[in-house]
Coordinates of N, CA and C in Angstrom, one line a residue:
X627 N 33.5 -16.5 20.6 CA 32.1 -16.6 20.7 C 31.7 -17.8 19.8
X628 N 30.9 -18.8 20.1 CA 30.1 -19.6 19.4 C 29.4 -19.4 18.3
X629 N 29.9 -20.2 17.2 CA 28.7 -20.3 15.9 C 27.7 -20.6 16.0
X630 N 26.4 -20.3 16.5 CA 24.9 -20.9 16.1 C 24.5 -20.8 15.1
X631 N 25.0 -20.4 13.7 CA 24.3 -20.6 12.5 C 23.9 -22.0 12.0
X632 N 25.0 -23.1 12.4 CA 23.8 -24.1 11.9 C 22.7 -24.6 12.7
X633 N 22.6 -24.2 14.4 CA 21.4 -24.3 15.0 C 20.1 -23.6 14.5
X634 N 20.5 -22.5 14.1 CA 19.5 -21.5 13.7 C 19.0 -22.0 12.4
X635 N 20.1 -22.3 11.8 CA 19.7 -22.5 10.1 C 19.0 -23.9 10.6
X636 N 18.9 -24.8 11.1 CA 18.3 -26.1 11.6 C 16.7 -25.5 11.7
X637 N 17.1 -25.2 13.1 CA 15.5 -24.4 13.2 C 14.8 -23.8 12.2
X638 N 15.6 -22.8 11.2 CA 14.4 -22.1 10.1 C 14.1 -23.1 9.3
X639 N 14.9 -24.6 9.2 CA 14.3 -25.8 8.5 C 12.6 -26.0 8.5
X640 N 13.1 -26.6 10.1 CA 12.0 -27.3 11.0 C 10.8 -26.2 10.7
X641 N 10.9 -24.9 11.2 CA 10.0 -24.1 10.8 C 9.0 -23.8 9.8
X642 N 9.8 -23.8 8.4 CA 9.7 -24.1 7.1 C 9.0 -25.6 7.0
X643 N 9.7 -26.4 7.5 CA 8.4 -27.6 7.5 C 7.2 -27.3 8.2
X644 N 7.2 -27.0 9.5 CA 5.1 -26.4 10.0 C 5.0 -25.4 8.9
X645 N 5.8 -24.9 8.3 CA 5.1 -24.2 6.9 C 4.1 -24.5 5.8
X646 N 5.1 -25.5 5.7 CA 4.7 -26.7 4.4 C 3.5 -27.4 4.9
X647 N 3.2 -28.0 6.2 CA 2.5 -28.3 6.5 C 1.1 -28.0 6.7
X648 N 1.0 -26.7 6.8 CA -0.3 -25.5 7.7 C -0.3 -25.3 5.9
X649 N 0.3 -25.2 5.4 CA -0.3 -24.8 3.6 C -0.9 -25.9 2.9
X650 N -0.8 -27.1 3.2 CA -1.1 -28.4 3.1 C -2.4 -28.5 3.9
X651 N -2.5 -28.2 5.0 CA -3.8 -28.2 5.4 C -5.1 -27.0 5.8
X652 N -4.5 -25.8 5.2 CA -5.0 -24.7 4.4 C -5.7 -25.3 3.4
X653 N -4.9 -25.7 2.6 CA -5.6 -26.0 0.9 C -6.7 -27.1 1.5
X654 N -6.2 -28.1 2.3 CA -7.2 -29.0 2.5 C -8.1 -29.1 3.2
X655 N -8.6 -27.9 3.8 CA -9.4 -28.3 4.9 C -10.9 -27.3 4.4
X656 N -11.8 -27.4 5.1 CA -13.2 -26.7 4.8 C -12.4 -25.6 5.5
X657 N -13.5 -24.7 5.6 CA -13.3 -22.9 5.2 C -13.3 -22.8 6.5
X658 N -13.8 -23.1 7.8 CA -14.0 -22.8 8.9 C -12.7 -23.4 9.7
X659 N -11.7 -24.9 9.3 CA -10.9 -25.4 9.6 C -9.7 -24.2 9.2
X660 N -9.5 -23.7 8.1 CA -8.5 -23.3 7.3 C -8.4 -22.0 8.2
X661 N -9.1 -21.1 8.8 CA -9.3 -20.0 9.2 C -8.1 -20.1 11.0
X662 N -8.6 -21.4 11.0 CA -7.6 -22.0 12.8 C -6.1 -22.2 12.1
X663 N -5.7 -22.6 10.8 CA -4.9 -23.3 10.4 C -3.9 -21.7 9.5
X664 N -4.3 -21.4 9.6 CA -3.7 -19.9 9.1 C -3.0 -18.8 10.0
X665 N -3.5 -19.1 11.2 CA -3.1 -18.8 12.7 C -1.7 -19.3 12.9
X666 N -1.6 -20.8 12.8 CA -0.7 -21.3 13.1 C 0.9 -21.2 12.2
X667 N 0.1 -21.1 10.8 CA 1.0 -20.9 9.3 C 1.8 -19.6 9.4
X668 N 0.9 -18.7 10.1 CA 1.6 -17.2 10.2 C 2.4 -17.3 11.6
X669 N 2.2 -18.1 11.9 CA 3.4 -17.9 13.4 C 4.6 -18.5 13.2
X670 N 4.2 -19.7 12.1 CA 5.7 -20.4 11.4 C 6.5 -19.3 10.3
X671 N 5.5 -18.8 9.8 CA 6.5 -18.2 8.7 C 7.5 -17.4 9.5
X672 N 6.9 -16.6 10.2 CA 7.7 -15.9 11.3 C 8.7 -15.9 11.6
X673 N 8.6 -17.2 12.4 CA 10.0 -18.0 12.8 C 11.0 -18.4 12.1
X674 N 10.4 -18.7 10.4 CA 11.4 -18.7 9.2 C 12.1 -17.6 9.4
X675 N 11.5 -16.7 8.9 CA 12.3 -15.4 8.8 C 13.0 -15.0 9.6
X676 N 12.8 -15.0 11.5 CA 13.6 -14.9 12.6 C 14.8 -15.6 12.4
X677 N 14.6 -16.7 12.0 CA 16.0 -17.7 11.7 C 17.6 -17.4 10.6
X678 N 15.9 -17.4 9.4 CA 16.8 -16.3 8.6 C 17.7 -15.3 8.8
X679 N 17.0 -14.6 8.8 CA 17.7 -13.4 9.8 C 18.6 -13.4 10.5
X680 N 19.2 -14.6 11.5 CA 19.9 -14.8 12.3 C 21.5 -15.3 11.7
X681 N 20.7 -16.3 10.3 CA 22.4 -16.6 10.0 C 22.6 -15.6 8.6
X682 N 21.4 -15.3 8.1 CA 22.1 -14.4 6.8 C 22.2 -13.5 7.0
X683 N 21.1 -12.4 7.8 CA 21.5 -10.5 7.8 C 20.3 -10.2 7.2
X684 N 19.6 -9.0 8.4 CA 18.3 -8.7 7.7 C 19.1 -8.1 6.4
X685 N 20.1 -7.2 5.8 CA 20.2 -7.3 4.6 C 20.4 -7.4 3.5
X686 N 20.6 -8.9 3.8 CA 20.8 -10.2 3.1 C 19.9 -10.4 1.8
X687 N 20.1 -10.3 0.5 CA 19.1 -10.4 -0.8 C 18.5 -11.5 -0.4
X688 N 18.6 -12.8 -0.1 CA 16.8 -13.6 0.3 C 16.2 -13.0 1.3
X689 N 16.7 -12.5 2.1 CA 16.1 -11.7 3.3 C 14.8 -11.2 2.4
X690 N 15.6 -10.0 2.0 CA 14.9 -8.9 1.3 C 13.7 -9.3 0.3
X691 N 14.4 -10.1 -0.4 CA 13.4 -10.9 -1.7 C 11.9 -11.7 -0.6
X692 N 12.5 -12.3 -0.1 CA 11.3 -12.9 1.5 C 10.4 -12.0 1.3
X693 N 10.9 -10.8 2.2 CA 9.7 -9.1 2.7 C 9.7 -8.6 1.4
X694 N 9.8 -8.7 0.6 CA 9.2 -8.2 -0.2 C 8.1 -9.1 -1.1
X695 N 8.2 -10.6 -1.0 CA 7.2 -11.3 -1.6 C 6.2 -11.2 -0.3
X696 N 6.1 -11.9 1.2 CA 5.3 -11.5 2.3 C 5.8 -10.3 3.0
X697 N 5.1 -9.3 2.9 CA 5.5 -7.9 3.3 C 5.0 -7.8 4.8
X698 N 3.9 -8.3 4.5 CA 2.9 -7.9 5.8 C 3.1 -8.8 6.6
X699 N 3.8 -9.9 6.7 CA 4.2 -11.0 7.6 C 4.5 -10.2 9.2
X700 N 5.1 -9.6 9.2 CA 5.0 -9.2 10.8 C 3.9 -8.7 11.6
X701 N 3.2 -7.8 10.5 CA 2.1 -7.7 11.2 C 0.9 -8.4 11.2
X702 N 1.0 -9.0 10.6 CA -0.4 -10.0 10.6 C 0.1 -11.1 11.8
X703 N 1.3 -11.8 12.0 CA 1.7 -12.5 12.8 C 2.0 -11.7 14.8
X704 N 1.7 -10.6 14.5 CA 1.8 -9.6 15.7 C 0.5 -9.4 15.8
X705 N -0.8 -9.0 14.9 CA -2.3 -9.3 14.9 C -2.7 -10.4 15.7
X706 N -2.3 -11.3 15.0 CA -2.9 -12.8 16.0 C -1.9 -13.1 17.3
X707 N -1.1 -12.6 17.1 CA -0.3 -12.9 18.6 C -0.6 -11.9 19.7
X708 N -1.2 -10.9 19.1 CA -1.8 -10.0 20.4 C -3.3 -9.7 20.1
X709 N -4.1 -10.5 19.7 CA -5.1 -10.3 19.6 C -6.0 -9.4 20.5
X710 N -5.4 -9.8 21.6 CA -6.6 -9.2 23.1 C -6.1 -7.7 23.1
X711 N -5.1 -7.2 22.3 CA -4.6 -5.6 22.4 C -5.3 -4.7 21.0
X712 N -5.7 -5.6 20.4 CA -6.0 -5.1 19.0 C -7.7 -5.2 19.6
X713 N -8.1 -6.2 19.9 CA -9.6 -6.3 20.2 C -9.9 -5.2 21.4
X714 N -9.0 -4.8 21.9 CA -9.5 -3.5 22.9 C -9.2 -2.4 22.3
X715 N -8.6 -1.8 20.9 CA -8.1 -0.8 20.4 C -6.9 -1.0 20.9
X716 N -6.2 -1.4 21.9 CA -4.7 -0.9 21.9 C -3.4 -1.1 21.1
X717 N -3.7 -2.1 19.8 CA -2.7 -2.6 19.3 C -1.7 -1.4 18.4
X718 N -0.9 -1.9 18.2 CA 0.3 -1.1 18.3 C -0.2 -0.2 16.6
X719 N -0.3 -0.9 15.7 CA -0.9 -0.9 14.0 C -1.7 0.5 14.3
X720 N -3.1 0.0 15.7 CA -4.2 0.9 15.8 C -3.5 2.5 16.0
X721 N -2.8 2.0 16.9 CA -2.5 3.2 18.1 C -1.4 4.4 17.1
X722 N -0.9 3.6 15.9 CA 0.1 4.1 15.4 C -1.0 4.6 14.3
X723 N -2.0 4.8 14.0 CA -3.0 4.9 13.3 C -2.7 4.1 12.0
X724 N -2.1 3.0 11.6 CA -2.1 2.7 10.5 C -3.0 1.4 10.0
X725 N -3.9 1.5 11.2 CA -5.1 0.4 10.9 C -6.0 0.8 12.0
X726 N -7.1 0.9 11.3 CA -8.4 1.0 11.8 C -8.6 0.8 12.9
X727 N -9.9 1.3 14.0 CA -9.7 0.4 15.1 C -10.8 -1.2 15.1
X728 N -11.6 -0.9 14.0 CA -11.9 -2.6 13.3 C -11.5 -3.5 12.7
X729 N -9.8 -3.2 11.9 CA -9.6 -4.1 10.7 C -8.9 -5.2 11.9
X730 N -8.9 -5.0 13.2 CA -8.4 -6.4 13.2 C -8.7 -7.9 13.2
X731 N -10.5 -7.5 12.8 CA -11.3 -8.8 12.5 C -10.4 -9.2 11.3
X732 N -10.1 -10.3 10.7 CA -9.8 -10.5 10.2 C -10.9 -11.1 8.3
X733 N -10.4 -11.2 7.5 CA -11.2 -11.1 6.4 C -10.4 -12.3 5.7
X734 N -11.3 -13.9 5.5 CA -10.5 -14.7 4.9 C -11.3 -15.2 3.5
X735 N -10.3 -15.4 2.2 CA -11.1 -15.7 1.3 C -10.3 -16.9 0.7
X736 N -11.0 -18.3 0.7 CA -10.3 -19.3 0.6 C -11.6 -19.6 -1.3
X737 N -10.3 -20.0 -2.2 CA -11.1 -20.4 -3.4 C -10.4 -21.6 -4.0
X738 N -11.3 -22.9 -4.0 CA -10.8 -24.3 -4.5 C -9.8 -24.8 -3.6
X739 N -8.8 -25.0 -3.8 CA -7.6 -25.5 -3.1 C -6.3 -25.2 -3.2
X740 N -6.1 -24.3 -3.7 CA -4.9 -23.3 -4.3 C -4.9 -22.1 -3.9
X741 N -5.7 -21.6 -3.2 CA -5.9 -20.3 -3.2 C -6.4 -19.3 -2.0
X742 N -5.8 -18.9 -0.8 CA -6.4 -18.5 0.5 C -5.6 -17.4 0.4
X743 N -6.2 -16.0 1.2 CA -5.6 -15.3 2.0 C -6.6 -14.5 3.0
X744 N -5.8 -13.9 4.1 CA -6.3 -13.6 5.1 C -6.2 -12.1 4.9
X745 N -6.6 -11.1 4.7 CA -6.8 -9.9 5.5 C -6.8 -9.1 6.6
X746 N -6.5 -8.4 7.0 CA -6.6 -7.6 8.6 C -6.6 -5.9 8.1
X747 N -7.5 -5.5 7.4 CA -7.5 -4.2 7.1 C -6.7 -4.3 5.4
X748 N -5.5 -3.3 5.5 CA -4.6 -3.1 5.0 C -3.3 -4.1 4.4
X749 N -3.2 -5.0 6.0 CA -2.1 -6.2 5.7 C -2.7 -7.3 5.5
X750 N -2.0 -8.2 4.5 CA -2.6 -9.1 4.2 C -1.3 -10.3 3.8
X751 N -2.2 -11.3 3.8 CA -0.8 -12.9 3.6 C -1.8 -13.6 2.5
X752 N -1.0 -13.6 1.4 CA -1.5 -15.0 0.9 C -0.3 -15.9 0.6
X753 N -1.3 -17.4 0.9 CA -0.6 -18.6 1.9 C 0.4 -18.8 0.7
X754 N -0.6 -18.9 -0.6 CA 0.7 -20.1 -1.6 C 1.6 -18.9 -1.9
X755 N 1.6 -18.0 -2.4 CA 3.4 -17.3 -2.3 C 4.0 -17.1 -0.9
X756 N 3.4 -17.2 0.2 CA 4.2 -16.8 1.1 C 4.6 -18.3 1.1
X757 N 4.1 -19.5 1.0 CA 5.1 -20.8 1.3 C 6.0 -21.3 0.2
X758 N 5.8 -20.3 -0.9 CA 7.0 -20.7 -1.5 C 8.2 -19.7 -1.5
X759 N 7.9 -18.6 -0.9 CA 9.2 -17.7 -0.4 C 9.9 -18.0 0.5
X760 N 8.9 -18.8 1.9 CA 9.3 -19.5 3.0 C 10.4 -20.7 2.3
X761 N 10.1 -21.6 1.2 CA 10.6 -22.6 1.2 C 12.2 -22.3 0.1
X762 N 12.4 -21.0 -0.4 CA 13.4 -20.4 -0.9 C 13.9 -20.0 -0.3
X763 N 13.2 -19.2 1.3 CA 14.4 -18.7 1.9 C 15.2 -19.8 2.8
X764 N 14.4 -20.7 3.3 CA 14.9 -21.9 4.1 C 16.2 -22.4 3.1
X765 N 15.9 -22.7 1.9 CA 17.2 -23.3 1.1 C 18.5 -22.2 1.1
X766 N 18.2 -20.9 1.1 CA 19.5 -20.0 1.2 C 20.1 -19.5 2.5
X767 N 19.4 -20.5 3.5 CA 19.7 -19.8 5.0 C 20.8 -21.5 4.9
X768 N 19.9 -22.5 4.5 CA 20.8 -23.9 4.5 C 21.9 -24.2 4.0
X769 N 22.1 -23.2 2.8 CA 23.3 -23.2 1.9 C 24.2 -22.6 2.7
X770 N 24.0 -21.0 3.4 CA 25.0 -20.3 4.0 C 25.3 -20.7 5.3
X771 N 25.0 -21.6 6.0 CA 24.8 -22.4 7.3 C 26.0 -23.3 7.0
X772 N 26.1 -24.0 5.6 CA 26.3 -25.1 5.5 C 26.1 -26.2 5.8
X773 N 24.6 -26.1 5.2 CA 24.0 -27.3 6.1 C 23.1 -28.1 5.2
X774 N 23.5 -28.0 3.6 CA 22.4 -28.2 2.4 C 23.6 -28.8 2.0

């Protein structure tokens, strides 16, 4: 069978950069911008992790150290990716009762330029540790890839 670890570990790079990026223009943008731009941040982190996961082992100590610094990363990135199931009650969080059938509005509180996170009830992301977990797990997915 074929090695894809350094494809994968490639990709959680690339990933990890729209990371770096969307946190970059998080901090920078007015409050109304930042709100579009946190959408996109949570679908990269995702992909970090999916990557992750692929060449190290969900359990893998960066793995773990990751979910444990962004915990709620799956679901906040399954919030916005199924929006239209959460906005009818059906989303999986609701249905499983472990979130309201309103928290999927989301609740964002952006202060100076350092400092954002988003809410959805219970789960919650904030940007600047989640992009420096992202950017630690990306270096130990590259190391074991061999590809750093």
């Amino acid at each position: 069978m074929r090695d894809h670890r350094g494809n994968w570990a490639t990709w959680t790079f690339i990933w990890d950069q729209a990371v770096q990026r969307q946190a970059d223009r998080i901090f920078g943008a007015e409050f109304e911008d930042a709100q579009v731009d946190v959408m996109l941040f949570a679908d990269a982190l995702r992909n970090v992790l999916r990557g992750a996961e692929r060449v190290l082992g969900k359990g893998n100590t960066a793995v773990q150290v990751f979910k444990a610094d962004v915990p709620d990363i799956e679901h906040v990135r399954n919030i916005y990716e199924h929006f239209d199931a959460y906005v009818e009650g059906i989303g999986n969080r609701q249905q499983d009762g472990s979130m309201g059938p309103d928290d999927w509005r989301p609740v964002h509180s952006k202060v100076g330029d350092d400092f954002y996170i988003v809410n959805f009830g219970a789960y919650r992301l904030d940007v600047g540790p989640a992009r420096d977990a992202s950017a630690r797990l990306v270096v130990a997915t590259l190391d074991a890839a061999g590809e750093h």
